Structure formats: structure tokens, C-alpha cells
Short mmCIF file of C-alpha atoms in Angstrom, two decimals:
data_model
loop_
_atom_site.label_atom_id
_atom_site.label_comp_id
_atom_site.label_asym_id
_atom_site.label_seq_id
_atom_site.Cartn_x
_atom_site.Cartn_y
_atom_site.Cartn_z
CA UNK A 1 87.80 96.93 46.08
CA UNK A 2 90.47 94.91 44.26
CA UNK A 3 91.34 91.44 45.55
CA UNK A 4 94.60 90.92 47.43
CA UNK A 5 97.24 89.08 45.47
CA UNK A 6 100.75 87.60 45.74
CA UNK A 7 101.42 85.25 42.83
CA UNK A 8 105.22 85.00 42.96
CA UNK A 9 107.02 83.22 45.77
CA UNK A 10 110.51 82.68 47.16
CA UNK A 11 109.91 79.72 49.48
CA UNK A 12 109.50 76.47 47.56
CA UNK A 13 109.34 74.18 50.59
CA UNK A 14 108.12 74.96 54.10
CA UNK A 15 108.07 72.39 56.90
CA UNK A 16 105.76 72.96 59.85
CA UNK A 17 106.61 70.78 62.85
CA UNK A 18 103.38 70.86 64.82
CA UNK A 19 101.96 69.41 67.99
CA UNK A 20 100.70 70.10 71.49
CA UNK A 21 102.96 71.59 74.17
CA UNK A 22 105.33 68.95 75.52
CA UNK A 23 105.10 66.66 72.49
CA UNK A 24 108.75 67.07 71.50
CA UNK A 25 108.51 69.56 68.60
CA UNK A 26 111.85 71.22 69.27
CA UNK A 27 113.61 67.85 69.27
CA UNK A 28 112.23 67.06 65.82
CA UNK A 29 112.81 70.58 64.45
CA UNK A 30 116.46 70.39 65.53
CA UNK A 31 116.92 66.97 63.95
CA UNK A 32 115.29 68.10 60.71
CA UNK A 33 117.59 71.14 60.65
CA UNK A 34 120.48 68.71 60.30
CA UNK A 35 119.15 67.44 56.97
CA UNK A 36 120.37 68.68 53.62
CA UNK A 37 119.13 72.20 52.69
CA UNK A 38 116.97 72.59 55.80
CA UNK A 39 117.30 75.87 57.69
CA UNK A 40 117.66 76.09 61.47
CA UNK A 41 114.61 75.80 63.71
CA UNK A 42 112.61 79.01 63.87
CA UNK A 43 109.22 80.18 65.09
CA UNK A 44 106.66 82.11 63.11
CA UNK A 45 104.33 83.70 65.60
CA UNK A 46 103.05 85.96 62.81
CA UNK A 47 101.62 82.97 60.93
CA UNK A 48 100.25 81.47 64.14
CA UNK A 49 98.50 84.75 64.94
CA UNK A 50 97.11 85.05 61.43
CA UNK A 51 95.60 81.57 61.60
CA UNK A 52 94.23 82.15 65.11
CA UNK A 53 92.57 85.40 64.04
CA UNK A 54 91.01 83.68 61.04
CA UNK A 55 89.86 80.84 63.34
CA UNK A 56 88.05 83.43 65.48
CA UNK A 57 86.50 84.98 62.32
CA UNK A 58 88.47 88.18 62.97
CA UNK A 59 90.35 88.08 59.67
CA UNK A 60 88.92 87.36 56.20
CA UNK A 61 90.27 84.19 54.59
CA UNK A 62 91.55 86.14 51.58
CA UNK A 63 93.61 88.36 53.88
CA UNK A 64 94.93 85.38 55.87
CA UNK A 65 96.00 83.55 52.71
CA UNK A 66 97.93 86.49 51.34
CA UNK A 67 99.54 87.26 54.69
CA UNK A 68 100.76 83.63 55.02
CA UNK A 69 102.33 83.86 51.56
CA UNK A 70 103.95 87.16 52.45
CA UNK A 71 105.27 86.02 55.83
CA UNK A 72 106.80 82.75 54.58
CA UNK A 73 108.66 84.56 51.80
CA UNK A 74 109.71 87.38 54.09
CA UNK A 75 111.00 84.90 56.68
CA UNK A 76 113.11 83.08 54.11
CA UNK A 77 114.43 86.34 52.66
CA UNK A 78 115.45 87.60 56.10
CA UNK A 79 117.03 84.30 57.16
CA UNK A 80 119.11 84.27 53.96
CA UNK A 81 120.16 87.86 54.72
CA UNK A 82 121.22 87.00 58.27
CA UNK A 83 118.25 88.88 59.73
CA UNK A 84 115.72 87.46 62.17
CA UNK A 85 118.26 84.80 63.18
CA UNK A 86 118.50 83.98 66.87
CA UNK A 87 122.03 84.04 68.31
CA UNK A 88 121.06 83.79 71.99
CA UNK A 89 123.26 80.88 73.17
CA UNK A 90 120.82 79.37 75.68
CA UNK A 91 117.84 79.22 73.29
CA UNK A 92 116.90 75.97 71.57
CA UNK A 93 116.40 77.90 68.33
CA UNK A 94 119.79 79.61 68.49
CA UNK A 95 122.13 79.55 65.50
CA UNK A 96 124.89 79.03 68.07
CA UNK A 97 123.42 75.59 68.76
CA UNK A 98 122.91 74.71 65.10
CA UNK A 99 125.15 72.11 63.49
CA UNK A 100 126.24 74.71 60.92
CA UNK A 101 126.71 77.86 63.00
CA UNK A 102 129.27 79.30 60.58
CA UNK A 103 126.68 79.52 57.79
CA UNK A 104 124.63 82.01 59.78
CA UNK A 105 127.65 84.13 60.71
CA UNK A 106 128.81 84.18 57.08
CA UNK A 107 125.42 85.44 55.93
CA UNK A 108 125.77 88.46 58.21
CA UNK A 109 128.70 89.75 56.13
CA UNK A 110 127.84 88.34 52.70
CA UNK A 111 126.26 90.40 49.90
CA UNK A 112 122.49 90.67 50.28
CA UNK A 113 119.43 92.46 48.99
CA UNK A 114 119.15 91.97 45.20
CA UNK A 115 121.33 88.83 45.23
CA UNK A 116 119.15 86.93 47.71
CA UNK A 117 116.50 85.65 45.24
CA UNK A 118 119.28 84.19 43.09
CA UNK A 119 120.90 82.57 46.15
CA UNK A 120 117.56 81.01 47.02
CA UNK A 121 117.26 79.54 43.52
CA UNK A 122 120.76 78.03 43.79
CA UNK A 123 120.59 76.72 47.35
CA UNK A 124 116.89 75.72 47.44
CA UNK A 125 116.63 76.18 51.23
CA UNK A 126 113.79 74.58 53.18
CA UNK A 127 112.12 76.67 55.87
CA UNK A 128 111.78 74.86 59.19
CA UNK A 129 109.04 76.18 61.48
CA UNK A 130 108.12 74.86 64.91
CA UNK A 131 104.47 75.76 65.57
CA UNK A 132 101.93 75.19 68.32
CA UNK A 133 98.79 73.02 67.85
CA UNK A 134 98.09 74.58 64.45
CA UNK A 135 96.51 71.82 62.39
CA UNK A 136 93.06 72.73 63.74
CA UNK A 137 93.32 76.24 62.24
CA UNK A 138 95.73 75.57 59.38
CA UNK A 139 93.30 76.10 56.51
CA UNK A 140 94.85 79.47 55.54
CA UNK A 141 98.26 77.78 55.29
CA UNK A 142 97.09 75.04 52.94
CA UNK A 143 95.16 77.49 50.81
CA UNK A 144 98.16 79.80 50.66
CA UNK A 145 100.95 77.30 50.10
CA UNK A 146 99.35 74.09 48.81
CA UNK A 147 101.87 71.41 47.96
CA UNK A 148 104.77 73.71 48.88
CA UNK A 149 104.32 72.87 52.55
CA UNK A 150 104.19 69.78 54.73
CA UNK A 151 103.05 69.36 58.31
CA UNK A 152 104.99 66.94 60.48
CA UNK A 153 102.60 66.30 63.34
CA UNK A 154 104.19 65.03 66.54
CA UNK A 155 101.95 63.07 68.91
CA UNK A 156 102.94 61.86 72.35
CA UNK A 157 101.50 59.91 75.25
CA UNK A 158 99.24 62.25 77.27
CA UNK A 159 101.03 61.34 80.50
CA UNK A 160 104.28 62.70 79.07
CA UNK A 161 102.67 66.02 78.06
CA UNK A 162 100.36 66.77 80.98
CA UNK A 163 102.93 68.34 83.35
CA UNK A 164 104.11 70.97 80.89
CA UNK A 165 100.59 71.84 79.84
CA UNK A 166 99.39 72.18 83.43
CA UNK A 167 102.32 74.48 84.16
CA UNK A 168 101.36 76.56 81.12
CA UNK A 169 97.79 76.83 82.34
CA UNK A 170 98.93 77.83 85.81
CA UNK A 171 101.76 80.24 85.04
CA UNK A 172 101.53 81.54 81.50
CA UNK A 173 97.97 82.46 80.72
CA UNK A 174 96.77 85.84 82.03
CA UNK A 175 100.48 86.70 82.15
CA UNK A 176 101.99 89.60 80.22
CA UNK A 177 104.42 87.09 78.65
CA UNK A 178 101.53 85.24 77.04
CA UNK A 179 101.42 86.11 73.33
CA UNK A 180 98.59 83.76 72.38
CA UNK A 181 95.70 85.41 70.55
CA UNK A 182 92.91 85.82 73.10
CA UNK A 183 89.25 86.85 73.10
CA UNK A 184 87.15 88.40 75.85
CA UNK A 185 84.54 86.30 77.63
CA UNK A 186 82.67 87.56 80.70
CA UNK A 187 85.41 90.04 81.45
CA UNK A 188 88.21 87.43 81.14
CA UNK A 189 90.78 86.96 78.40
CA UNK A 190 90.73 83.40 77.09
CA UNK A 191 93.06 81.78 74.52
CA UNK A 192 91.52 81.41 71.06
CA UNK A 193 91.30 77.61 71.20
CA UNK A 194 88.98 77.75 74.23
CA UNK A 195 86.16 78.98 71.99
CA UNK A 196 83.22 76.63 72.48
CA UNK A 197 84.21 75.34 75.94
CA UNK A 198 84.68 78.58 77.84
CA UNK A 199 82.68 77.62 80.94
CA UNK A 200 84.50 74.34 81.44
CA UNK A 201 87.81 76.16 81.10
CA UNK A 202 86.89 78.75 83.70
CA UNK A 203 85.61 76.27 86.27
CA UNK A 204 88.64 73.93 86.05
CA UNK A 205 91.95 73.93 87.89
CA UNK A 206 95.21 74.01 85.91
CA UNK A 207 95.52 70.24 85.58
CA UNK A 208 91.89 69.85 84.53
CA UNK A 209 92.30 72.67 81.98
CA UNK A 210 95.28 70.79 80.53
CA UNK A 211 93.25 67.58 80.22
CA UNK A 212 90.35 69.30 78.47
CA UNK A 213 92.82 71.16 76.25
CA UNK A 214 94.41 67.89 75.08
CA UNK A 215 90.99 66.35 74.56
CA UNK A 216 89.55 69.29 72.60
CA UNK A 217 92.61 69.79 70.41
CA UNK A 218 93.06 66.06 69.74
CA UNK A 219 89.45 65.58 68.63
CA UNK A 220 89.45 68.71 66.47
CA UNK A 221 92.80 67.79 64.91
CA UNK A 222 91.62 64.28 64.03
CA UNK A 223 88.46 65.75 62.48
CA UNK A 224 90.36 68.23 60.32
CA UNK A 225 92.82 65.53 59.23
CA UNK A 226 89.92 63.37 58.03
CA UNK A 227 88.63 66.29 56.00
CA UNK A 228 92.08 67.04 54.59
CA UNK A 229 92.51 63.46 53.31
CA UNK A 230 90.28 64.37 50.38
CA UNK A 231 92.87 66.90 49.14
CA UNK A 232 95.99 65.50 47.47
CA UNK A 233 97.85 68.80 47.90
CA UNK A 234 97.83 68.39 51.67
CA UNK A 235 100.77 66.48 53.14
CA UNK A 236 100.67 65.50 56.80
CA UNK A 237 103.12 63.05 58.34
CA UNK A 238 102.12 61.96 61.86
CA UNK A 239 104.98 60.67 64.03
CA UNK A 240 104.50 59.21 67.52
CA UNK A 241 107.25 60.43 69.81
CA UNK A 242 107.92 57.19 71.72
CA UNK A 243 108.43 54.80 68.77
CA UNK A 244 110.62 57.44 67.13
CA UNK A 245 113.05 57.96 70.02
CA UNK A 246 113.31 54.20 70.59
CA UNK A 247 113.76 53.21 66.94
CA UNK A 248 114.06 56.24 64.63
CA UNK A 249 115.32 54.70 61.38
CA UNK A 250 111.99 54.05 59.64
CA UNK A 251 110.65 57.46 60.67
CA UNK A 252 113.75 59.29 59.45
CA UNK A 253 113.34 57.70 56.04
CA UNK A 254 109.73 58.86 55.92
CA UNK A 255 110.70 62.42 56.89
CA UNK A 256 113.48 62.48 54.30
CA UNK A 257 111.14 61.28 51.55
CA UNK A 258 108.31 63.63 52.43
CA UNK A 259 110.32 66.84 52.64
CA UNK A 260 112.77 65.89 49.88
CA UNK A 261 115.92 66.36 51.97
CA UNK A 262 118.78 63.93 52.45
CA UNK A 263 119.92 62.53 55.79
CA UNK A 264 123.51 63.62 56.33
CA UNK A 265 126.30 63.12 58.84
CA UNK A 266 125.09 66.36 60.43
CA UNK A 267 121.66 64.77 60.90
CA UNK A 268 123.22 61.82 62.67
CA UNK A 269 125.29 64.13 64.85
CA UNK A 270 122.21 66.11 65.90
CA UNK A 271 120.35 62.88 66.68
CA UNK A 272 123.23 61.76 68.86
CA UNK A 273 123.16 65.08 70.70
CA UNK A 274 119.43 64.59 71.28
CA UNK A 275 120.13 61.06 72.66
CA UNK A 276 118.39 59.32 69.77
CA UNK A 277 117.90 56.37 69.80
CA UNK A 278 117.19 55.82 73.48
CA UNK A 279 116.84 52.78 75.66
CA UNK A 280 114.03 54.49 77.54
CA UNK A 281 111.52 57.10 76.39
CA UNK A 282 111.99 59.41 79.36
CA UNK A 283 115.81 59.46 79.08
CA UNK A 284 115.89 62.86 77.37
CA UNK A 285 118.22 65.82 77.63
CA UNK A 286 118.67 67.22 81.11
CA UNK A 287 118.62 70.95 80.41
CA UNK A 288 117.09 73.89 82.21
CA UNK A 289 114.26 74.67 79.81
CA UNK A 290 113.02 71.07 79.91
CA UNK A 291 113.13 70.98 83.71
CA UNK A 292 111.14 74.23 83.83
CA UNK A 293 108.57 72.58 81.57
CA UNK A 294 108.09 69.62 83.91
CA UNK A 295 110.71 67.12 82.75
CA UNK A 296 112.18 64.97 85.53
CA UNK A 297 115.09 62.57 85.66
CA UNK A 298 114.00 58.97 84.95
CA UNK A 299 113.52 56.92 88.10
CA UNK A 300 116.29 54.36 88.71
CA UNK A 301 115.02 50.86 88.15
CA UNK A 302 111.59 51.99 86.95
CA UNK A 303 110.13 50.48 83.80
CA UNK A 304 108.32 52.48 81.13
CA UNK A 305 105.03 51.37 82.68
CA UNK A 306 106.21 52.42 86.14
CA UNK A 307 107.01 55.93 84.87
CA UNK A 308 103.55 56.29 83.37
CA UNK A 309 101.77 54.86 86.42
CA UNK A 310 103.49 57.38 88.71
CA UNK A 311 102.36 60.21 86.46
CA UNK A 312 98.80 58.90 86.34
CA UNK A 313 98.58 58.67 90.13
CA UNK A 314 99.67 62.30 90.39
CA UNK A 315 96.94 63.34 87.95
CA UNK A 316 94.27 61.23 89.65
CA UNK A 317 94.96 62.87 93.01
CA UNK A 318 94.42 66.38 91.66
CA UNK A 319 91.47 66.34 89.23
CA UNK A 320 87.73 65.68 89.37
CA UNK A 321 86.12 62.44 88.20
CA UNK A 322 85.00 63.79 84.84
CA UNK A 323 88.46 65.11 84.01
CA UNK A 324 90.08 61.84 85.07
CA UNK A 325 87.66 59.82 82.94
CA UNK A 326 88.42 62.10 79.98
CA UNK A 327 92.14 61.68 80.56
CA UNK A 328 91.93 57.90 80.83
CA UNK A 329 90.07 57.81 77.52
CA UNK A 330 92.85 59.84 75.93
CA UNK A 331 95.44 57.43 77.32
CA UNK A 332 93.50 54.41 76.06
CA UNK A 333 93.16 55.82 72.55
CA UNK A 334 96.81 56.80 72.35
CA UNK A 335 98.03 53.40 73.54
CA UNK A 336 95.71 51.68 71.06
CA UNK A 337 96.76 53.79 68.08
CA UNK A 338 100.43 54.60 68.69
CA UNK A 339 102.38 53.16 71.62
CA UNK A 340 101.95 51.20 74.82
CA UNK A 341 104.92 50.16 76.98
#
């Protein structure tokens, strides 16, 4: 049988904003969308599913590589045509909430089809994907796109992510609204990233599952990053959430350099809307989706350390000793490597 092939491409630059649930990906994707030539935040569940299937050895690498190439080009083509663009006003990825809403309305009525490849050459748009804990299974992406893509990995203090992840474990999985690739284990459907620690997952409560999830994904991500360092075509920029929101200037310069896009007045406007910079890490946007994901209003008079201590007490009261020890180790490593109040 002949090998699969797609040698031509439309998308010259693809940014993947990656991280664990609750790390702040949508904040960064929205800020990046305000930079010159960067498209609005979008999701590519197709690429996530391709990589998850390959991770589970359910899709040959050759197939995964060619599908990633196809899906990135198709996404850019459709976005430039005004297709696959979200106009739902309350969504974080909505064109209505983009700094340049008119661009996406104009595309709906502009000439399309054959003219799109030429428009892409002139405008040199940058695709802007927000993805979910994908570095661990990103090999098909790097092999498909090489130097055309960059991962911006967002890391955050475990105590600021644990609530959202516990809620996910409690309410989303084994729910018809869960679109994560799953595999069957002892009659249960488990998310693909649980492979290798199935028993621990099944015997844990939601908060313990979240702790082991952070631990497993963090260790595997660090391992794959060490392996990737040997390849010059692989570009990964790791940004800690807390130092960024408190003092973003140095990080914005790094992002601009890495993706080759200028910081504009629109970028600054989006940052202001996202309350960047902040006097306090937890002083984020008070909107419904964030509250549903576990965000709470900062406590009056509480220091950064107070906020974290309150969260740790809540965790300690609801998990077993092994899970708590694992979580404390995660906290210690994060505070040593990235940020401690």
C-alpha cells in the first residue's frame, strides 16, 4: 500500500497554548490573539483526538502525522473563509469577544474558495490553538509540523488548579458531555491519560484523582521535554502563570520573539481586559465560567500565602495521606522552580 502524503501546506505558523486544566490557557490564548497576525483563540479537538489515539497505539504514527497536517491546514482555510468561527457571545473563544470582531464578520461576506490561499500568503495569519495537556502525546504534531509550530506551555501553582480539576473528575468524566478519548478497563471507560495508573484512579475520590492526574502529567511532561531538547526544530516556551500576571513585560517579549508576532495596542487592550498586570494572583476576572470551574473571589485582607494555605487545608481535609504527600511534593517542586509567595 502506498504511503500517506501531504507535502504542501497552508499554515506557516501554529501556536499551541498548552497546559493542565485551570492553568490559565484561555487567558494566554486571548492575549496572544491580540498580537499582530494572530487569529482568535480556537480549539482543535480533532488534533487532540488524533494524538490521544496515537498515544493509545490505536492510530499508526504515519496516519497521525498526515492527519495533523491536514487538520491544521483545513482549520486555517475554514477560519479565513469565515467557517468554523464561534460567534456565541458568552463563549471565551467567541469572535464577538475578540478585539477585532469586524474581521470575522467581513470574512463571512468576502470572496472565498480559490482566493483563500492567496489571502493566506498576503496576510500570513498565525493559528492560535488552546489545547489540553498535550505535550505528553505531542510527538505526531512535531513530526508533522516541525519548526512551523511552537508550544507555549502554561504552568501554575497546584493549589490554584486543584479545584477545577477535582470538579472535572467529579462531574465531567462518565458524562455524555465528556469528549475525551477513553479506553475500556474492567468494564469502565477511563480517559486515555490514565493508562498505566488505572487502579489508583478507580480507587480514589475526585480530589485524589486530581492530585494523581497533576502528578502523572507533570512528570511525563517534564520527561518528554527533556527528550525534546535534543531536537532544534522543537520550540517550547514555558511560562509560569503567577510571575506573568504580576509582571508580564519580560514574558510578553519572549512570546513575541518566539512566535514572530508584534505586540500591538490591541494586545495591551486585551491584557487590560484580563486584568494584567495584577496586584494579586487570584484577582482574576469574575465571570460565570470561571466560577463554575472553582474560581472564588479573593479574600479581603488575605495575603498570597493566606490564599494558598486556605486551599491546602481544604485539600488536606479531604484526601488520604499518600495523596496529600504527593500533593505537597508537587507544591514544593513548583515553588522551588517557578514561584513562591
